[in-house]
Amino acid sequence: METRILGKSGIALPVLSFGASSLGAEFRNVDVNEALQSVHTALELGMNFIDTSPFYGRGMSEVLLGIALKQHKRQDYLLGTKLGRYSLEHFDFSAKRVEESVHVSLHRLGTDYLDVLLLHDVEFVKLPQIWEETIPAVIELKKRGLVRAIGFSCYPMKTFNTVLDHVEDDIDCVLSYNQYTLQNTRFADELVPRLKTKGIGAINAGPFSARLLTNAELPVWLKEPEEVKAAARAAAKLCADQGIDIAQLALQYSCADPDITSTVAGSANPNNIAKWAKWLEQPIDQGLLDQVLALFAPVKNLGHNEGLAENN
């Protein structure tokens, strides 16, 4: 699989990476054997960067990954996890918890270092703590060799820019989700140019935008506006009428931008992962893409608020 360098870190990530949130049964019940096989399938197909978090399944994702990865040599995969978010309501970005969280994650994952460490969903806390306390603590872990690349994740563009104003010379990468898709390209439009000037790697998660860009039934918790959902249903039908799964077009589109180092997608079903690899081997249907983007034009970049009101 094609790889790209993650900013100034020197780490080469695959254009499609494996997201392990599904191993934590975040969205549905999972079969443990299938979940473990999904990890093996991803690695066999070149998706050798794995993204997880202690939040996913409240530790379950990291534990299952640790079990699966026992069958693979550490040099054969790249591993990233997060810290700071531990449940729907529990956030702790204190320096003390940084140290504790990373050591717990290393134990669960069965490794003695991480390739990428991200602060998870920083928009849910008062932001000064991030640059005054959390980032300095993470930098110390990097100096000690426990982490190779550091950064943060969030949803609001305002939060990205506010935090970057204070840490852009100290971090290696950021992760955005659901905002480099067929419907929403704010990550590339508004943030990636800034990241490029500082050599900060751009990781994009959620090419299917929480099932919005699939043929699956939309989850009740999906926060996107109704007009976005309606446009997505119309786009899915347009694709289906031409014999294409909208998810294929969504994945191909999200992985195509050379300025996005890697796109993270996850499933506890190994068949889905094998299908994604095949989709990326095929050329994108430019005519269909143009039609779909035209359908989304009236609702382009419409999203929702996330985190504290002051951070949006």
Coordinates of C-alpha atoms in Angstrom, one line a residue:
M1 CA 0.0 0.0 0.0
E2 CA 1.2 3.5 -0.8
T3 CA 2.7 5.4 2.2
R4 CA 3.3 9.1 3.0
I5 CA 5.6 10.7 5.5
L6 CA 3.9 12.1 8.7
G7 CA 5.1 15.7 8.7
K8 CA 8.6 16.2 10.0
S9 CA 8.5 13.0 12.1
G10 CA 10.0 10.8 9.3
I11 CA 7.4 8.1 10.0
A12 CA 5.8 6.6 6.9
L13 CA 2.1 5.8 7.3
P14 CA -0.1 3.9 4.9
V15 CA -2.6 6.0 3.1
L16 CA -5.3 3.9 4.7
S17 CA -4.8 3.0 8.4
F18 CA -6.7 0.7 10.7
G19 CA -8.9 2.3 13.3
A20 CA -9.5 0.1 16.3
S21 CA -12.4 1.9 17.9
S22 CA -14.7 -0.9 16.7
L23 CA -12.7 -3.4 18.7
G24 CA -14.0 -1.7 21.8
A25 CA -17.6 -2.4 20.7
E26 CA -18.2 1.3 20.5
F27 CA -20.9 1.0 17.8
R28 CA -22.1 -2.6 18.0
N29 CA -21.5 -5.9 19.7
V30 CA -18.5 -7.6 18.2
D31 CA -17.3 -11.2 17.8
V32 CA -14.0 -11.5 19.5
N33 CA -12.5 -13.9 16.9
E34 CA -13.6 -11.6 14.0
A35 CA -12.2 -8.6 15.9
L36 CA -8.8 -10.3 16.2
Q37 CA -8.9 -11.4 12.6
S38 CA -9.6 -7.8 11.5
V39 CA -6.2 -6.8 12.9
H40 CA -4.4 -9.6 11.1
T41 CA -6.2 -8.8 7.9
A42 CA -5.4 -5.1 8.1
L43 CA -1.7 -5.8 8.6
E44 CA -1.6 -8.4 5.8
L45 CA -3.0 -5.8 3.4
G46 CA -0.6 -3.1 4.3
M47 CA -2.7 -1.1 6.8
N48 CA 0.2 -1.2 9.2
F49 CA -0.6 1.9 11.3
I50 CA -3.2 1.1 14.0
D51 CA -5.0 3.9 15.8
T52 CA -6.7 3.2 19.2
S53 CA -7.5 4.9 22.5
P54 CA -8.2 4.0 26.1
F55 CA -11.6 5.5 25.5
Y56 CA -12.6 2.9 23.0
G57 CA -14.5 0.3 24.9
R58 CA -13.0 1.8 28.1
G59 CA -9.8 -0.2 27.5
M60 CA -11.3 -3.1 25.6
S61 CA -9.8 -2.0 22.2
E62 CA -6.3 -1.7 23.6
V63 CA -6.6 -5.1 25.4
L64 CA -7.8 -6.9 22.2
L65 CA -5.1 -5.2 20.1
G66 CA -2.5 -6.4 22.6
I67 CA -3.7 -10.0 22.2
A68 CA -3.8 -9.8 18.4
L69 CA -0.4 -8.1 18.1
K70 CA 1.3 -10.9 20.0
Q71 CA 1.3 -12.8 16.7
H72 CA 3.2 -10.0 14.9
K73 CA 6.7 -8.6 15.2
R74 CA 6.8 -5.1 16.6
Q75 CA 8.8 -3.8 13.6
D76 CA 6.0 -4.9 11.3
Y77 CA 3.4 -2.4 12.5
L78 CA 3.1 1.2 13.7
L79 CA 1.0 1.9 16.8
G80 CA -0.8 5.0 18.0
T81 CA -3.0 5.6 21.0
K82 CA -4.4 8.6 22.8
L83 CA -4.9 10.0 26.3
G84 CA -7.1 12.4 28.1
R85 CA -10.5 11.0 27.3
Y86 CA -11.6 7.9 29.3
S87 CA -15.4 7.9 29.0
L88 CA -18.2 10.0 27.6
E89 CA -17.9 12.5 30.5
H90 CA -14.5 11.8 32.0
F91 CA -11.6 13.9 30.8
D92 CA -8.2 14.2 32.5
F93 CA -5.3 16.0 30.8
S94 CA -3.2 16.5 34.0
A95 CA 0.5 15.7 33.8
K96 CA 0.0 13.0 36.4
R97 CA -2.6 11.2 34.3
V98 CA -0.4 11.6 31.2
E99 CA 2.3 9.4 32.8
E100 CA -0.3 6.9 34.2
S101 CA -2.3 6.7 31.0
V102 CA 0.7 5.9 28.7
H103 CA 2.1 3.2 31.0
V104 CA -1.3 1.5 31.2
S105 CA -1.7 1.7 27.4
L106 CA 1.8 0.3 26.9
H107 CA 0.9 -2.6 29.2
R108 CA -2.4 -3.4 27.4
L109 CA -0.8 -3.1 24.0
G110 CA 2.2 -5.3 24.9
T111 CA 4.8 -2.8 23.7
D112 CA 7.4 -0.6 25.2
Y113 CA 6.9 2.4 22.9
L114 CA 4.3 4.1 20.8
D115 CA 4.8 5.5 17.3
V116 CA 2.1 8.2 17.8
L117 CA 0.5 9.6 20.9
L118 CA -2.5 12.0 20.6
L119 CA -4.4 14.1 23.1
H120 CA -8.0 12.9 22.6
D121 CA -10.8 15.4 22.0
V122 CA -9.3 18.4 23.7
E123 CA -12.3 20.6 22.9
F124 CA -14.1 19.2 26.0
V125 CA -11.8 21.0 28.4
K126 CA -10.4 24.5 29.2
L127 CA -7.7 24.8 26.5
P128 CA -4.9 26.5 28.4
Q129 CA -4.2 23.3 30.3
I130 CA -3.3 21.6 27.0
W131 CA -0.3 23.9 26.3
E132 CA 0.6 24.7 29.9
E133 CA 0.5 21.2 31.3
T134 CA -0.4 18.3 29.0
I135 CA 1.9 19.0 26.0
P136 CA 5.0 19.6 28.2
A137 CA 4.3 16.3 29.9
V138 CA 4.0 14.5 26.6
I139 CA 7.2 16.1 25.3
E140 CA 9.0 14.5 28.3
L141 CA 7.7 11.1 27.3
K142 CA 9.0 11.7 23.8
K143 CA 12.4 12.7 25.2
R144 CA 12.5 9.4 27.1
G145 CA 11.8 7.3 24.0
L146 CA 8.4 6.2 25.0
V147 CA 6.8 8.0 22.1
R148 CA 8.0 8.9 18.6
A149 CA 5.5 11.4 17.4
I150 CA 3.0 13.6 19.4
G151 CA -0.1 15.6 18.6
F152 CA -3.7 16.1 19.4
S153 CA -7.2 15.5 18.0
C154 CA -10.4 17.4 18.1
Y155 CA -13.4 18.4 15.9
P156 CA -13.8 22.2 15.9
M157 CA -11.6 24.2 13.6
K158 CA -11.5 26.9 16.2
T159 CA -10.0 24.5 18.7
F160 CA -7.4 23.3 16.3
N161 CA -6.2 26.8 15.6
T162 CA -6.3 28.0 19.2
V163 CA -4.2 25.1 20.4
L164 CA -1.8 25.3 17.4
D165 CA -1.2 29.0 18.2
H166 CA 0.6 27.6 21.3
V167 CA 2.1 24.2 20.3
E168 CA 2.7 24.2 16.6
D169 CA 6.4 24.2 17.0
D170 CA 6.3 21.3 19.5
I171 CA 4.1 18.7 17.9
D172 CA 4.4 16.3 15.0
C173 CA 0.8 15.7 13.9
V174 CA -2.9 16.3 14.4
L175 CA -6.0 14.1 13.8
S176 CA -9.3 15.4 12.5
Y177 CA -12.4 13.2 12.0
N178 CA -15.4 13.4 9.7
Q179 CA -14.0 16.6 8.1
Y180 CA -12.3 15.3 5.0
T181 CA -15.1 13.5 3.3
L182 CA -17.3 13.8 0.2
Q183 CA -19.5 16.2 2.2
N184 CA -17.1 18.0 4.5
T185 CA -13.7 19.2 3.5
R186 CA -13.0 21.8 6.2
F187 CA -9.8 20.0 7.4
A188 CA -8.2 20.3 4.0
D189 CA -9.7 23.7 3.2
E190 CA -9.0 25.5 6.5
L191 CA -6.3 23.7 8.4
V192 CA -4.0 21.6 6.2
P193 CA -2.3 24.6 4.6
R194 CA -1.3 25.8 8.1
L195 CA 0.0 22.4 9.0
K196 CA 2.1 22.1 5.9
T197 CA 4.0 25.4 6.6
K198 CA 5.1 23.9 10.0
G199 CA 5.8 20.3 8.8
I200 CA 2.9 19.0 10.9
G201 CA 1.4 15.7 9.7
A202 CA -2.3 15.5 8.9
I203 CA -4.3 12.4 9.8
N204 CA -7.9 12.1 8.7
A205 CA -10.3 9.7 10.4
G206 CA -13.9 8.8 9.5
P207 CA -14.0 8.7 5.7
F208 CA -17.6 7.3 6.0
S209 CA -18.6 10.1 8.5
A210 CA -20.2 7.8 11.1
R211 CA -22.1 5.8 8.4
L212 CA -23.4 8.9 6.7
L213 CA -21.6 8.0 3.5
T214 CA -22.6 4.3 3.4
N215 CA -25.8 2.4 2.6
A216 CA -26.2 1.4 6.3
E217 CA -29.1 2.7 8.3
L218 CA -28.0 6.0 9.9
P219 CA -27.4 5.8 13.7
V220 CA -29.8 7.7 16.0
W221 CA -26.8 9.4 17.6
L222 CA -25.6 10.9 14.3
K223 CA -25.4 14.7 14.9
E224 CA -25.3 16.0 11.4
P225 CA -28.2 18.3 10.2
E226 CA -31.2 16.8 8.5
E227 CA -30.4 18.4 5.2
V228 CA -27.0 16.8 5.3
K229 CA -28.6 13.4 5.9
A230 CA -31.0 13.9 3.0
A231 CA -28.2 14.8 0.7
A232 CA -26.3 11.7 1.7
R233 CA -29.3 9.5 1.0
A234 CA -29.7 11.1 -2.4
A235 CA -25.9 10.6 -3.1
A236 CA -26.1 7.0 -2.0
K237 CA -29.0 6.3 -4.4
L238 CA -27.2 8.0 -7.2
C239 CA -24.2 5.8 -6.7
A240 CA -26.3 2.7 -6.3
D241 CA -28.1 3.4 -9.6
Q242 CA -24.7 3.4 -11.3
G243 CA -23.6 0.1 -9.6
I244 CA -21.2 1.7 -7.1
D245 CA -21.3 1.7 -3.3
I246 CA -21.1 5.2 -2.0
A247 CA -18.7 3.9 0.7
Q248 CA -16.2 3.0 -2.1
L249 CA -16.3 6.5 -3.5
A250 CA -16.0 8.0 0.0
L251 CA -13.0 5.9 0.8
Q252 CA -11.2 6.6 -2.5
Y253 CA -11.8 10.3 -2.2
S254 CA -10.6 10.6 1.4
C255 CA -7.4 8.7 0.6
A256 CA -6.5 10.6 -2.6
D257 CA -5.3 13.9 -1.2
P258 CA -1.4 13.8 -1.1
D259 CA -1.5 16.4 1.7
I260 CA -3.4 14.1 4.0
T261 CA -0.8 11.6 5.4
S262 CA -3.3 8.9 6.2
T263 CA -7.0 8.2 6.5
V264 CA -8.1 6.0 9.4
A265 CA -11.1 3.7 9.0
G266 CA -12.1 0.8 11.3
S267 CA -14.2 -2.3 11.4
A268 CA -14.3 -5.5 13.5
N269 CA -15.3 -7.3 10.3
P270 CA -12.2 -8.6 8.3
N271 CA -14.3 -8.8 5.2
N272 CA -14.9 -5.1 5.3
I273 CA -11.2 -4.4 5.5
A274 CA -10.4 -6.7 2.6
K275 CA -13.0 -4.9 0.6
W276 CA -11.5 -1.5 1.4
A277 CA -8.1 -2.6 0.1
K278 CA -9.7 -3.7 -3.2
W279 CA -11.5 -0.4 -3.5
L280 CA -8.3 1.5 -3.2
E281 CA -6.7 -0.5 -6.0
Q282 CA -9.4 0.7 -8.4
P283 CA -9.4 4.1 -10.1
I284 CA -12.0 6.6 -8.8
D285 CA -15.0 7.2 -11.1
Q286 CA -14.4 11.0 -11.8
G287 CA -17.7 11.5 -13.5
L288 CA -19.7 9.9 -10.6
L289 CA -17.5 11.9 -8.1
D290 CA -18.4 15.1 -9.8
Q291 CA -22.1 14.3 -9.6
V292 CA -21.9 13.4 -6.0
L293 CA -20.0 16.5 -5.1
A294 CA -22.6 18.6 -6.9
L295 CA -25.3 17.0 -4.8
F296 CA -23.4 17.8 -1.6
A297 CA -22.6 21.4 -2.7
P298 CA -25.6 23.0 -1.0
V299 CA -24.7 21.4 2.3
K300 CA -20.9 21.4 1.9
N301 CA -19.0 21.7 5.2
L302 CA -22.1 21.8 7.4
G303 CA -21.4 20.0 10.6
H304 CA -22.2 20.3 14.3
N305 CA -20.7 21.7 17.5
E306 CA -18.6 19.5 19.7
G307 CA -17.2 20.1 23.2
L308 CA -17.4 23.2 25.3
A309 CA -19.3 26.1 23.7
E310 CA -16.3 28.4 24.0
N311 CA -14.2 26.0 21.9
N312 CA -16.5 26.1 18.9

